[in-house]
mmCIF file of C-alpha atoms in Angstrom:
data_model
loop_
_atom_site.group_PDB
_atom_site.id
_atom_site.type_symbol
_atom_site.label_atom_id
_atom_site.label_comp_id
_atom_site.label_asym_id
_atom_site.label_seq_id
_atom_site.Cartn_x
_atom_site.Cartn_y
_atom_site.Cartn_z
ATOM 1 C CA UNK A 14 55.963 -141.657 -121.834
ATOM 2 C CA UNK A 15 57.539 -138.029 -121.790
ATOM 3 C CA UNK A 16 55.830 -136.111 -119.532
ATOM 4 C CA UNK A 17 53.318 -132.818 -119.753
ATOM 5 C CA UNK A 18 53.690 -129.878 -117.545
ATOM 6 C CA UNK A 19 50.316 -128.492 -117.282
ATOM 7 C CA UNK A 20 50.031 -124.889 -116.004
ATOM 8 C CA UNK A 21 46.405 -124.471 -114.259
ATOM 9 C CA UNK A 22 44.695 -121.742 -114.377
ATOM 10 C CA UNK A 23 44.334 -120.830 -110.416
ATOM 11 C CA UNK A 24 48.610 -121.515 -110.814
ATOM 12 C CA UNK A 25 48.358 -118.853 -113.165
ATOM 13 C CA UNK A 26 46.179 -116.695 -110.925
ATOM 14 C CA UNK A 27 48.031 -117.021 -107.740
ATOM 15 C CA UNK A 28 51.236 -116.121 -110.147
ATOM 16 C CA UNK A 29 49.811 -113.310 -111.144
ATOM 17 C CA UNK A 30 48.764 -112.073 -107.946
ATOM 18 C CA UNK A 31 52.733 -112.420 -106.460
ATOM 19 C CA UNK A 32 53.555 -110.312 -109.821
ATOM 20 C CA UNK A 33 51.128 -107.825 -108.984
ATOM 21 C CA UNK A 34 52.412 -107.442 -105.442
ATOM 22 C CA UNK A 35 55.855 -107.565 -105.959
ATOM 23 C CA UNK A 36 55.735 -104.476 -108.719
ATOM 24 C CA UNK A 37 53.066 -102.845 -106.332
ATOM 25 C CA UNK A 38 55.666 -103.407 -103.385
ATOM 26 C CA UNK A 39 58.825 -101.695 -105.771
ATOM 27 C CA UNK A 40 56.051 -98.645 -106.696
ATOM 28 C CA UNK A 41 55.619 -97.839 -102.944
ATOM 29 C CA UNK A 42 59.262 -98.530 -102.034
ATOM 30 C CA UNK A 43 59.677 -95.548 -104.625
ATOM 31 C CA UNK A 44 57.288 -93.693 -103.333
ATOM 32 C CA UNK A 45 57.789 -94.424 -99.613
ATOM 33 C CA UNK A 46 61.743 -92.884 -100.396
ATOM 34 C CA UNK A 47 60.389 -89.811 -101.415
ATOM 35 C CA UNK A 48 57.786 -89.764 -98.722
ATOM 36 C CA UNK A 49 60.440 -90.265 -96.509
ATOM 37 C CA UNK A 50 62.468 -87.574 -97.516
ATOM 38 C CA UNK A 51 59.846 -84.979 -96.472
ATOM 39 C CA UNK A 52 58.088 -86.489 -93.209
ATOM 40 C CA UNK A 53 61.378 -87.972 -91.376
ATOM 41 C CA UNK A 54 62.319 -84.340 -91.033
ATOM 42 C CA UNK A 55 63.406 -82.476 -87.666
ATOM 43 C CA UNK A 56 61.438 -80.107 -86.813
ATOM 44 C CA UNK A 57 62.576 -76.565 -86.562
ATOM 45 C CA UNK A 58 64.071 -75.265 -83.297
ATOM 46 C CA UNK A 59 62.517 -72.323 -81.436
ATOM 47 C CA UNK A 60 65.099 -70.404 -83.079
ATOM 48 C CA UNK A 61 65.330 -71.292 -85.748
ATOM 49 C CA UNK A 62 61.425 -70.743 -86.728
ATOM 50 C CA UNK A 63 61.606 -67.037 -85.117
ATOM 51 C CA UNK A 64 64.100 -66.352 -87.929
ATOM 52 C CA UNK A 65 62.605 -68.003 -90.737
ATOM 53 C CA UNK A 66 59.510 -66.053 -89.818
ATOM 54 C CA UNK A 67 61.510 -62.695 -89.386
ATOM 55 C CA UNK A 68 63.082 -62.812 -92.587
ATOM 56 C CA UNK A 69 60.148 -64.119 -94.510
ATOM 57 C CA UNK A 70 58.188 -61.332 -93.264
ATOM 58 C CA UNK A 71 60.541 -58.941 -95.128
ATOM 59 C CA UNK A 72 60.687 -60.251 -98.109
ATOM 60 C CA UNK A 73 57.354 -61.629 -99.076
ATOM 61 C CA UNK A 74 55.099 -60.117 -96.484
ATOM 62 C CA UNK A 75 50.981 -61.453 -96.225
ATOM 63 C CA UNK A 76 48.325 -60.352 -97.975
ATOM 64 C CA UNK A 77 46.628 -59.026 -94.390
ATOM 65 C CA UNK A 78 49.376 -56.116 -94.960
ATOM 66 C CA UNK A 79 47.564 -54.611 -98.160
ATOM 67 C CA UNK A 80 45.944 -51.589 -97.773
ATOM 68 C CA UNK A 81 42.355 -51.322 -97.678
ATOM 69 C CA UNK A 82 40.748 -50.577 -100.913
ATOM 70 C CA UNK A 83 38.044 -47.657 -101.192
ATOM 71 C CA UNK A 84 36.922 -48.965 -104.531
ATOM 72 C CA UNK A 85 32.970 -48.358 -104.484
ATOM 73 C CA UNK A 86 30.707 -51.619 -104.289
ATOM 74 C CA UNK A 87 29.217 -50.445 -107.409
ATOM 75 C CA UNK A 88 32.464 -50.591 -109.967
ATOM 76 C CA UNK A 89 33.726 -53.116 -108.401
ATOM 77 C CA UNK A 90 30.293 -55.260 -109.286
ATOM 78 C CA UNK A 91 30.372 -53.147 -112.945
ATOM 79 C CA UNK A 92 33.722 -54.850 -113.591
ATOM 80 C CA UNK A 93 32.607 -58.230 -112.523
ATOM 81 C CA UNK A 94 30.264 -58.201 -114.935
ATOM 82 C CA UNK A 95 32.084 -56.944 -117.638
ATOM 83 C CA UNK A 96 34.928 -59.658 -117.019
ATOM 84 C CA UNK A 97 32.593 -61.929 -117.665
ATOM 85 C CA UNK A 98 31.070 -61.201 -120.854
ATOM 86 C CA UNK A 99 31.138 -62.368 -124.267
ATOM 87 C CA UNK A 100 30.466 -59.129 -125.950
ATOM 88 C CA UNK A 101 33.795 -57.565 -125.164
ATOM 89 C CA UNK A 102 34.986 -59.991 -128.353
ATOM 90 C CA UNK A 103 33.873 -59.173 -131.619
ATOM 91 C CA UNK A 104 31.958 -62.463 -132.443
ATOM 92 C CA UNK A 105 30.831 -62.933 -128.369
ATOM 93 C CA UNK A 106 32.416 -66.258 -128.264
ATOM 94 C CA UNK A 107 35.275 -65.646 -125.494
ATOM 95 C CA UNK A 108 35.216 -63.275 -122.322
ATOM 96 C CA UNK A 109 38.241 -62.049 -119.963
ATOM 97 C CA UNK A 110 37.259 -64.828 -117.607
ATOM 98 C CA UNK A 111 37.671 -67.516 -121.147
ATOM 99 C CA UNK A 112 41.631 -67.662 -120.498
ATOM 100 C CA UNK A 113 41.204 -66.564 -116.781
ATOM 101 C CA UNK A 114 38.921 -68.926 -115.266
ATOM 102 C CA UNK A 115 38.537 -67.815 -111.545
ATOM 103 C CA UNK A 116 37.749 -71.265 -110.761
ATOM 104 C CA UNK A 117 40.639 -72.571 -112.222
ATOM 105 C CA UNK A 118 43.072 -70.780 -110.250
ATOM 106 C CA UNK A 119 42.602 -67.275 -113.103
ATOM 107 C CA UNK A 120 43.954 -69.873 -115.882
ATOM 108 C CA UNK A 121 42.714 -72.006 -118.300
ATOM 109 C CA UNK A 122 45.660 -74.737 -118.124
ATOM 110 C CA UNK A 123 46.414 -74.378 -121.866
ATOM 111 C CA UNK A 124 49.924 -73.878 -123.208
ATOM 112 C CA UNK A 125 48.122 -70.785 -125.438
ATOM 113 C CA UNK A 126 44.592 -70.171 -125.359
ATOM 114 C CA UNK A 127 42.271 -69.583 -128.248
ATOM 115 C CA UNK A 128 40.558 -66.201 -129.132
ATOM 116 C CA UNK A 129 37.727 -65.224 -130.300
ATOM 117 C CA UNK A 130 38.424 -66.793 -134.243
ATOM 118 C CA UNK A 131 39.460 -69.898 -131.972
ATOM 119 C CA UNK A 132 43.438 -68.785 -133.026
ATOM 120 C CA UNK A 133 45.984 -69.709 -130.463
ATOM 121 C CA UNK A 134 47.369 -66.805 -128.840
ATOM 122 C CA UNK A 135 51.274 -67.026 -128.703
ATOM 123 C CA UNK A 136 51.802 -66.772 -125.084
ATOM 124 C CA UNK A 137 50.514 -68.773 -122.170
ATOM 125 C CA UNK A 138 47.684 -66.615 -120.307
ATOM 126 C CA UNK A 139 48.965 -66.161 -116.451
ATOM 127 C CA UNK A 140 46.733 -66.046 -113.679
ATOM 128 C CA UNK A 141 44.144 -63.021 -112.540
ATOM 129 C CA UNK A 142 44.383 -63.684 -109.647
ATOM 130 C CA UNK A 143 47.152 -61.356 -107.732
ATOM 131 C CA UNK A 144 47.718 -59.741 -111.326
ATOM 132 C CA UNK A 145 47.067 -55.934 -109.664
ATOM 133 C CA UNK A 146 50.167 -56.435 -107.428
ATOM 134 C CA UNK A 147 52.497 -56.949 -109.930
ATOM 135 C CA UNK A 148 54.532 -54.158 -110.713
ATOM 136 C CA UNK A 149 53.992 -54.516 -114.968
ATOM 137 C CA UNK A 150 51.973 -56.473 -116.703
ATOM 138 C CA UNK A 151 51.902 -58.681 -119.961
ATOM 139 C CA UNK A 152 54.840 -60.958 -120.175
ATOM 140 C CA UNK A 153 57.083 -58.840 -121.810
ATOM 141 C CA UNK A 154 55.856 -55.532 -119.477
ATOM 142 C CA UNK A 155 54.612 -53.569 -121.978
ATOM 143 C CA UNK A 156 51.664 -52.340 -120.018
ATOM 144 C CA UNK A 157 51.836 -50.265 -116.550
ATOM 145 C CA UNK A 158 49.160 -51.964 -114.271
ATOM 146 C CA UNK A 159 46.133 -54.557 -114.771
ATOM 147 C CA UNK A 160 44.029 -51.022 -116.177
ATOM 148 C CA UNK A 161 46.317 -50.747 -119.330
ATOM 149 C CA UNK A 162 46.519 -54.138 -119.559
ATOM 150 C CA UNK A 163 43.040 -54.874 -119.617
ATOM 151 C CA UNK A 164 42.214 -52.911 -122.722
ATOM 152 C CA UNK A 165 45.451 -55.241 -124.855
ATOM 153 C CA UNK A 166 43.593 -58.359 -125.090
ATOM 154 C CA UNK A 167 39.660 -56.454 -125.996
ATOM 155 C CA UNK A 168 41.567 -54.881 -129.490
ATOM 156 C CA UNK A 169 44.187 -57.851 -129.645
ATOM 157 C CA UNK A 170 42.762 -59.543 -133.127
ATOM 158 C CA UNK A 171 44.013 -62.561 -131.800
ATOM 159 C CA UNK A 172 42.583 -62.687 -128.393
ATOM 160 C CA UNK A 173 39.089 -60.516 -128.178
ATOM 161 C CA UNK A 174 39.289 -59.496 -132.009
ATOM 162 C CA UNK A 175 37.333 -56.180 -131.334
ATOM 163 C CA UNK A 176 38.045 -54.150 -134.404
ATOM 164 C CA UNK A 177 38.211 -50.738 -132.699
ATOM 165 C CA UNK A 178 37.569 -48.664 -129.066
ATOM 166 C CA UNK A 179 34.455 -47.121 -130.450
ATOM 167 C CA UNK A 180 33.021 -50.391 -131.834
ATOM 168 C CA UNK A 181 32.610 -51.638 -128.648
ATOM 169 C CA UNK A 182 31.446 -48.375 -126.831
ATOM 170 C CA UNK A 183 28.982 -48.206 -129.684
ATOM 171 C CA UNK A 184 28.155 -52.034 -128.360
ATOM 172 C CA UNK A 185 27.462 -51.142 -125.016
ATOM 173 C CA UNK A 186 26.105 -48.070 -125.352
ATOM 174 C CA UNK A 187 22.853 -50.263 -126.755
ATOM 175 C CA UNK A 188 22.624 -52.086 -123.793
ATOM 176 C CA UNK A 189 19.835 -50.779 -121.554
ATOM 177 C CA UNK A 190 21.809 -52.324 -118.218
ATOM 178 C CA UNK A 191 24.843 -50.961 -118.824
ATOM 179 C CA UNK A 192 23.619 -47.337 -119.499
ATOM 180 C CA UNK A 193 22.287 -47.587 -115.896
ATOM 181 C CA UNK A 194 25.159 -49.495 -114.560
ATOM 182 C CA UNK A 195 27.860 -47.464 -116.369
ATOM 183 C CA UNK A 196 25.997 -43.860 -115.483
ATOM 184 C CA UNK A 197 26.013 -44.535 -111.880
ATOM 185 C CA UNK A 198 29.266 -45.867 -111.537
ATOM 186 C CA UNK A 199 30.365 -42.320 -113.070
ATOM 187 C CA UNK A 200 27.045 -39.679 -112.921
ATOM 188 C CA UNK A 201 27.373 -36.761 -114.029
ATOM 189 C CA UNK A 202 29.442 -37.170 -117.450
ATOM 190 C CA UNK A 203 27.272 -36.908 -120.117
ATOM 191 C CA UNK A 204 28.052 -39.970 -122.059
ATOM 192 C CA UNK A 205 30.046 -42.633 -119.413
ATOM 193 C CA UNK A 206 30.622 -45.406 -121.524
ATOM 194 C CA UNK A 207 33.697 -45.036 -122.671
ATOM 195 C CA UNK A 208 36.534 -48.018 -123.504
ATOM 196 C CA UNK A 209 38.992 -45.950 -120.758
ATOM 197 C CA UNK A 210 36.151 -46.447 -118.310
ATOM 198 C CA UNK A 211 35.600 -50.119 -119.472
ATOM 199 C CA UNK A 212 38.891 -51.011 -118.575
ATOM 200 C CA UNK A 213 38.655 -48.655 -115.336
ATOM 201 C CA UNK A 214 36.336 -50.941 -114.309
ATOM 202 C CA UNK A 215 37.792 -53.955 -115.130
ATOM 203 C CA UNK A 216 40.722 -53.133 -113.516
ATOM 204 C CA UNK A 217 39.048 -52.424 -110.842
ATOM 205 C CA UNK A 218 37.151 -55.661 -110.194
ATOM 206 C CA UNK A 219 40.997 -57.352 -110.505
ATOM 207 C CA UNK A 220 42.246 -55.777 -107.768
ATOM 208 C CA UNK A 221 39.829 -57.254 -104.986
ATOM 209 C CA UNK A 222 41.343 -60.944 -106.246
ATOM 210 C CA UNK A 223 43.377 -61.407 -104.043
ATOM 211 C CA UNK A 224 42.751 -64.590 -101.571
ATOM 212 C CA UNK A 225 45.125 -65.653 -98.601
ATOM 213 C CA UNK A 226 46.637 -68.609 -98.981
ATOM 214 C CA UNK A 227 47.935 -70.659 -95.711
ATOM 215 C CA UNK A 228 51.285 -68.878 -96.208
ATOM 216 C CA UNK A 229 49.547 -65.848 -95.198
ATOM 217 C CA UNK A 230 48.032 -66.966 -92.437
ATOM 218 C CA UNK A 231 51.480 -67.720 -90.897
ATOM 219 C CA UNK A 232 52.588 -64.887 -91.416
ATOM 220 C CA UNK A 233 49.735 -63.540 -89.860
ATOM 221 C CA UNK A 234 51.309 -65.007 -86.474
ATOM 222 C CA UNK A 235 49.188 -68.404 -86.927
ATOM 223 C CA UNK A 236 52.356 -70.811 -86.471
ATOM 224 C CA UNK A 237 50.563 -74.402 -87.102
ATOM 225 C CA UNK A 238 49.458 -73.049 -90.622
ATOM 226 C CA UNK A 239 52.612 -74.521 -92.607
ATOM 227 C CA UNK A 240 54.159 -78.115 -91.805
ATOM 228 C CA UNK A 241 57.158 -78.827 -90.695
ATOM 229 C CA UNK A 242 57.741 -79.818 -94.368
ATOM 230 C CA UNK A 243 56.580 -76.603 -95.505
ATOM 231 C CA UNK A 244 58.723 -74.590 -93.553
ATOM 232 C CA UNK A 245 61.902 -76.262 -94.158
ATOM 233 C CA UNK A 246 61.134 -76.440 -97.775
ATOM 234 C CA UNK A 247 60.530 -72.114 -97.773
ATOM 235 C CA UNK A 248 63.960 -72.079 -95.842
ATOM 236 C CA UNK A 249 65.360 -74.326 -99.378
ATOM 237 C CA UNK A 250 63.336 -71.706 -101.259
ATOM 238 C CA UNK A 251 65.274 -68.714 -99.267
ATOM 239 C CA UNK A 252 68.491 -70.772 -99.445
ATOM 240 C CA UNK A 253 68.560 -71.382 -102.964
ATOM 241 C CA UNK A 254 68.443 -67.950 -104.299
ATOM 242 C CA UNK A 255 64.686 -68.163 -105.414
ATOM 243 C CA UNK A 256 63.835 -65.048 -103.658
ATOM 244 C CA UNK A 257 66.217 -63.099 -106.019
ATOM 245 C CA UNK A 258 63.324 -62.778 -108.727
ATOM 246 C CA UNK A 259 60.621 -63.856 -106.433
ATOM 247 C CA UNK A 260 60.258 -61.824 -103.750
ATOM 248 C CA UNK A 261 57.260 -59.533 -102.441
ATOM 249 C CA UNK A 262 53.209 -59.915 -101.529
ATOM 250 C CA UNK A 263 53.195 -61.434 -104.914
ATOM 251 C CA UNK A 264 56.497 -63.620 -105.179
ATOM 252 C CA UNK A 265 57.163 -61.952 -108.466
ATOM 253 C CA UNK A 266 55.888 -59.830 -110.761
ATOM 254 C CA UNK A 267 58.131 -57.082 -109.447
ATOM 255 C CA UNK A 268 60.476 -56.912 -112.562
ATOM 256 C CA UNK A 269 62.150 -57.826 -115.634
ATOM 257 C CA UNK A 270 64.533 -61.294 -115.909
ATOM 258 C CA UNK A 271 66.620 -62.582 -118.711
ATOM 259 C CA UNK A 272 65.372 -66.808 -119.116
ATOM 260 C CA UNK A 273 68.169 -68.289 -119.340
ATOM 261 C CA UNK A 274 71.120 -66.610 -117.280
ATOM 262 C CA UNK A 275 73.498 -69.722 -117.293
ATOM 263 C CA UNK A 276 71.918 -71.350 -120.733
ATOM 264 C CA UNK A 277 69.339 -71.486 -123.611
ATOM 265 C CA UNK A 278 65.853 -71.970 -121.882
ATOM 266 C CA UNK A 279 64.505 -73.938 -124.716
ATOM 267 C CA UNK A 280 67.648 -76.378 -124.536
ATOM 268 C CA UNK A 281 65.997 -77.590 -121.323
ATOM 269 C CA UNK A 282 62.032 -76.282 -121.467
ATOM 270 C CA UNK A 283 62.088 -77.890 -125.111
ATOM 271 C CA UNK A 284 60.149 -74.887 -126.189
ATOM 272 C CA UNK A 285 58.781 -75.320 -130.280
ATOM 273 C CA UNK A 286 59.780 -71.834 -130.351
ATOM 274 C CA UNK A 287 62.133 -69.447 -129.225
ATOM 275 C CA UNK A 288 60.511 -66.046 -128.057
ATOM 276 C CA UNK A 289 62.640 -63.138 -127.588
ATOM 277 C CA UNK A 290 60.490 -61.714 -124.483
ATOM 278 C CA UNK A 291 60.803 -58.053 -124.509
ATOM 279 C CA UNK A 292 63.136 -57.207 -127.452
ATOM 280 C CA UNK A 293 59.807 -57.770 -129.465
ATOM 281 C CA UNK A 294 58.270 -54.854 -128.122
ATOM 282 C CA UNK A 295 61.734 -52.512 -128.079
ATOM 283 C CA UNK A 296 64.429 -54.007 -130.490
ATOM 284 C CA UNK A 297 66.925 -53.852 -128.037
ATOM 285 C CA UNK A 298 69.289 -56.490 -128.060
ATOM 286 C CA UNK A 299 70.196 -55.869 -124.495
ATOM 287 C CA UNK A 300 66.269 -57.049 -124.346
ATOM 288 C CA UNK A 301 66.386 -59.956 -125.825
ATOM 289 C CA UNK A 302 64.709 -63.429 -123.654
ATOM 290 C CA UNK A 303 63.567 -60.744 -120.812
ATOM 291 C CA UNK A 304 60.487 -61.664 -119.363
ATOM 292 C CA UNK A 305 58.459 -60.390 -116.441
ATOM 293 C CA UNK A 306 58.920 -63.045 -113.544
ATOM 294 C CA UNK A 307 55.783 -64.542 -113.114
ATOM 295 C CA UNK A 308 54.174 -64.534 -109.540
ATOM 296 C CA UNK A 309 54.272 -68.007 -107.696
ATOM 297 C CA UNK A 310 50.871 -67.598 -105.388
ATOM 298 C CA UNK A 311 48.794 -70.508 -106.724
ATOM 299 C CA UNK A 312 51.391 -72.181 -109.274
ATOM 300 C CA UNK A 313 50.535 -75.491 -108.232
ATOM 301 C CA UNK A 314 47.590 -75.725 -110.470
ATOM 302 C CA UNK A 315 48.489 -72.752 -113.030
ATOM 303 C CA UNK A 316 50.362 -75.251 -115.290
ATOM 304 C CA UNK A 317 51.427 -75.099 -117.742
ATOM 305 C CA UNK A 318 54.483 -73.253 -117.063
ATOM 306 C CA UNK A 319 56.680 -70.293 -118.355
ATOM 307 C CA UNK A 320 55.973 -68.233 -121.157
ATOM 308 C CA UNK A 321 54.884 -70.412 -123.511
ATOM 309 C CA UNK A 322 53.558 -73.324 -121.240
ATOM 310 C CA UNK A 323 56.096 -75.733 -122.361
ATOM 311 C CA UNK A 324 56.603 -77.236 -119.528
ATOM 312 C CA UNK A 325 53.954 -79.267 -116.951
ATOM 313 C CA UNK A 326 55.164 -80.596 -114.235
ATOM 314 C CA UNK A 327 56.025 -77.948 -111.274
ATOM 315 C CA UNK A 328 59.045 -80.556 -109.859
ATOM 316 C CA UNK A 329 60.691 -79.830 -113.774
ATOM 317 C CA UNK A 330 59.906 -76.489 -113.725
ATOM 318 C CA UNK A 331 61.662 -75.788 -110.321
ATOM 319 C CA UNK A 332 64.575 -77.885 -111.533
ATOM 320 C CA UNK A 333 64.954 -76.299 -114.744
ATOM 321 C CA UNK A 334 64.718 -72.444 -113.146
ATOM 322 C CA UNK A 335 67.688 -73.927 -110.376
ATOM 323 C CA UNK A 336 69.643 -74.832 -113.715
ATOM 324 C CA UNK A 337 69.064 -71.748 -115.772
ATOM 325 C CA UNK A 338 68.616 -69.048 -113.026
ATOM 326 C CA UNK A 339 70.816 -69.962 -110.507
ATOM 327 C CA UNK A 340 73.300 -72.010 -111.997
ATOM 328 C CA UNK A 341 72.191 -74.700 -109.581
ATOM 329 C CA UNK A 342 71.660 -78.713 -110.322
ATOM 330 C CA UNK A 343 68.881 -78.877 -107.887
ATOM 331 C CA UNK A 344 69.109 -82.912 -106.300
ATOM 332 C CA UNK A 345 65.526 -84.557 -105.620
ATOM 333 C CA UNK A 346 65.551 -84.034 -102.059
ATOM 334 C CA UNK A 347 66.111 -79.786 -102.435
ATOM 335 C CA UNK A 348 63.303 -80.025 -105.724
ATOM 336 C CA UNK A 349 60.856 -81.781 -103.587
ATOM 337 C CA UNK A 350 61.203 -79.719 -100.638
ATOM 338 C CA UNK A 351 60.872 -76.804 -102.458
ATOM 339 C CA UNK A 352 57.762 -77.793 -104.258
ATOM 340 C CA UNK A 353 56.103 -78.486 -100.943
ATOM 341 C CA UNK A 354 56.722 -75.222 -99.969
ATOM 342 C CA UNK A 355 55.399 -74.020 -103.066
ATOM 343 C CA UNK A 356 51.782 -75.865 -102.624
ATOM 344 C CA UNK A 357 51.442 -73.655 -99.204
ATOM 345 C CA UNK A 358 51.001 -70.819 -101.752
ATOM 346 C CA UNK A 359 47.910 -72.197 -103.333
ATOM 347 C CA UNK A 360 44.967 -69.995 -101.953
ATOM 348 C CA UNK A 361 42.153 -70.500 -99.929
ATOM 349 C CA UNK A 362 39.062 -68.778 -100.829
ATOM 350 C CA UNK A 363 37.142 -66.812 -98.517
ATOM 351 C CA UNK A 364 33.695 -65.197 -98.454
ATOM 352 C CA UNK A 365 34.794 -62.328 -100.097
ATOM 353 C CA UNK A 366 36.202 -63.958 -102.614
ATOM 354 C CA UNK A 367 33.458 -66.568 -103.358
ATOM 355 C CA UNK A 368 31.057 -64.127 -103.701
ATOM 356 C CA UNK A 369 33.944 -61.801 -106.269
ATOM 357 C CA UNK A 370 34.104 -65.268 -108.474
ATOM 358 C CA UNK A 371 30.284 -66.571 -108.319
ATOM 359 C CA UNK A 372 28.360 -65.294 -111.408
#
């Protein structure tokens, strides 16, 4: 008689269970290499820490060293409200804090957010947050300082879709709180509410966000508030020629960069569309793919990134800016490092600004 072979089902089970461990066990044998990478490291010497410190302190320098801001309680709280309201867009759908969500990190995580007609805007919205140290803003620095630029999006018929300035002074003006609000932010002008003041005020509100993160604190002398990890990966940072665009309170923001020094950015960000940065705005060739570089306080959760978000992950964001910045083929151990470094950017919010972002 030829003989069955009969499979039972706990046979099956107990197979299945040694499957499931043995993929489980390759999954953390990955993940154990990279862990490994990061937490066998030596620790700094002495020495070696005192001069990390010294030279991080003069390029970046903490937040603790901005200088106090006289800004009356009373704009600042007129701002805070405007930022947040829906009839600074013509149809009262979207508000400043829409694409700038304060508890989002001052993003939205969208690639391009949608206006007021729900259109996608055709840049990716950067963060609030640490926007007023920047020396330009917009992506393609067409406006002087958070002030100018808050006015762009209010008339942009894309973003806030308001037709004109006076349409939405005429708005305001027929709200009773803001007649009070607005007349004793500025008393004695006859008629206050005016769309320069609006974005006075706005502007104004912007410049008190502005969190420390744990980076700040050790710069602040507070020399257990990075990892070793974190430390080693900010000397990678250093070492890698990061700090040639991203450098100050701010870690950019303080000028102007071509994308794409040694290459096409979209070859390698895979962009739909290829934006010419600031040429747009002057028609100079010599203009063409500039871009304002983007500040990196927080940019583990402001993903998507670059200009037009087309890129999510912050390990192939870091690779691809070593590649077409600096000419460099980052390897995984110098990409990891330097996105740990990059997480000890991420703020930590205070009383201040808890109470700045609570409506």
């Amino acid at each position: 008689m030829k003989r069955i072979n009969t499979i039972f089902p706990s046979t099956i089970i107990l197979l299945g269970l040694i499957l499931g461990i043995t993929l489980l066990s390759c999954k953390n044998s990955d993940t154990d290499k990279k862990d490994a990478t990061l937490s066998d490291i030596t620790a700094l010497t002495a020495e070696e820490e005192n001069e990390l410190f010294s030279q991080a302190g003069t390029i970046f320098g903490s937040i603790s060293s901005l200088p106090a801001d006289a800004t009356s309680e009373d704009m600042i709280e007129l701002g805070k409200k405007l930022y947040f309201d829906n009839r600074l867009s013509k149809d009262q759908t979207i508000s400043c804090a829409s694409c700038h969500q304060l508890d989002k990190y001052g993003v939205d995580n969208l690639a391009f957010s949608p206006g007021d007609t729900r259109e996608l805007g055709g840049r990716n919205s950067p963060s609030a947050y640490y926007s007023s140290l920047h020396a330009m803003s917009f992506w393609d620095g067409r406006a002087k300082d958070v002030e100018e630029q808050a006015g762009g999006p209010i008339l942009n018929p894309v973003e806030h879709n308001i037709p004109t300035k006076e349409f939405l002074e005429n708005r305001l003006r027929g709200v009773n709180e803001y007649k009070a609000l607005f007349a004793k932010v500025y008393p004695g002008i006859a008629q206050p509410i005016t769309f320069d003041n609006i974005t006075k005020a706005i502007g104004a509100y912007e410049r008190q966000l502005n969190p420390p993160s744990r980076f700040d604190k050790w710069l602040d002398g507070d020399k257990e508030a990075l990892t070793t990890e974190e430390k080693k990966g900010l000397k990678t940072f250093m070492e890698s020629g990061c700090i040639t665009c991203h450098s100050g309170i701010a870690f950019g923001g303080g000028m102007l960069q071509k994308f794409g020094l040694f290459g096409d950015y979209w070859e390698l960000t895979k962009s739909k569309k290829i934006d010419f940065g600031r040429y747009d705005e002057t028609k100079n060739e010599s203009d063409k793919y500039f871009f304002k570089v983007p500040s990196l306080r927080n940019v583990a959760m402001t993903y998507p990134y670059f200009h037009d978000g087309s890129v999510d992950d912050l390990d192939d964001a870091v690779r691809i800016m070593g590649k077409l910045q600096n000419g460099k083929d980052l390897n995984e151990e110098e990409v990891n490092s330097i996105v740990v470094f990059l997480k000890s950017l991420t703020m930590e919010l205070d009383e201040k600004t808890k109470k700045l972002i609570s409506q």
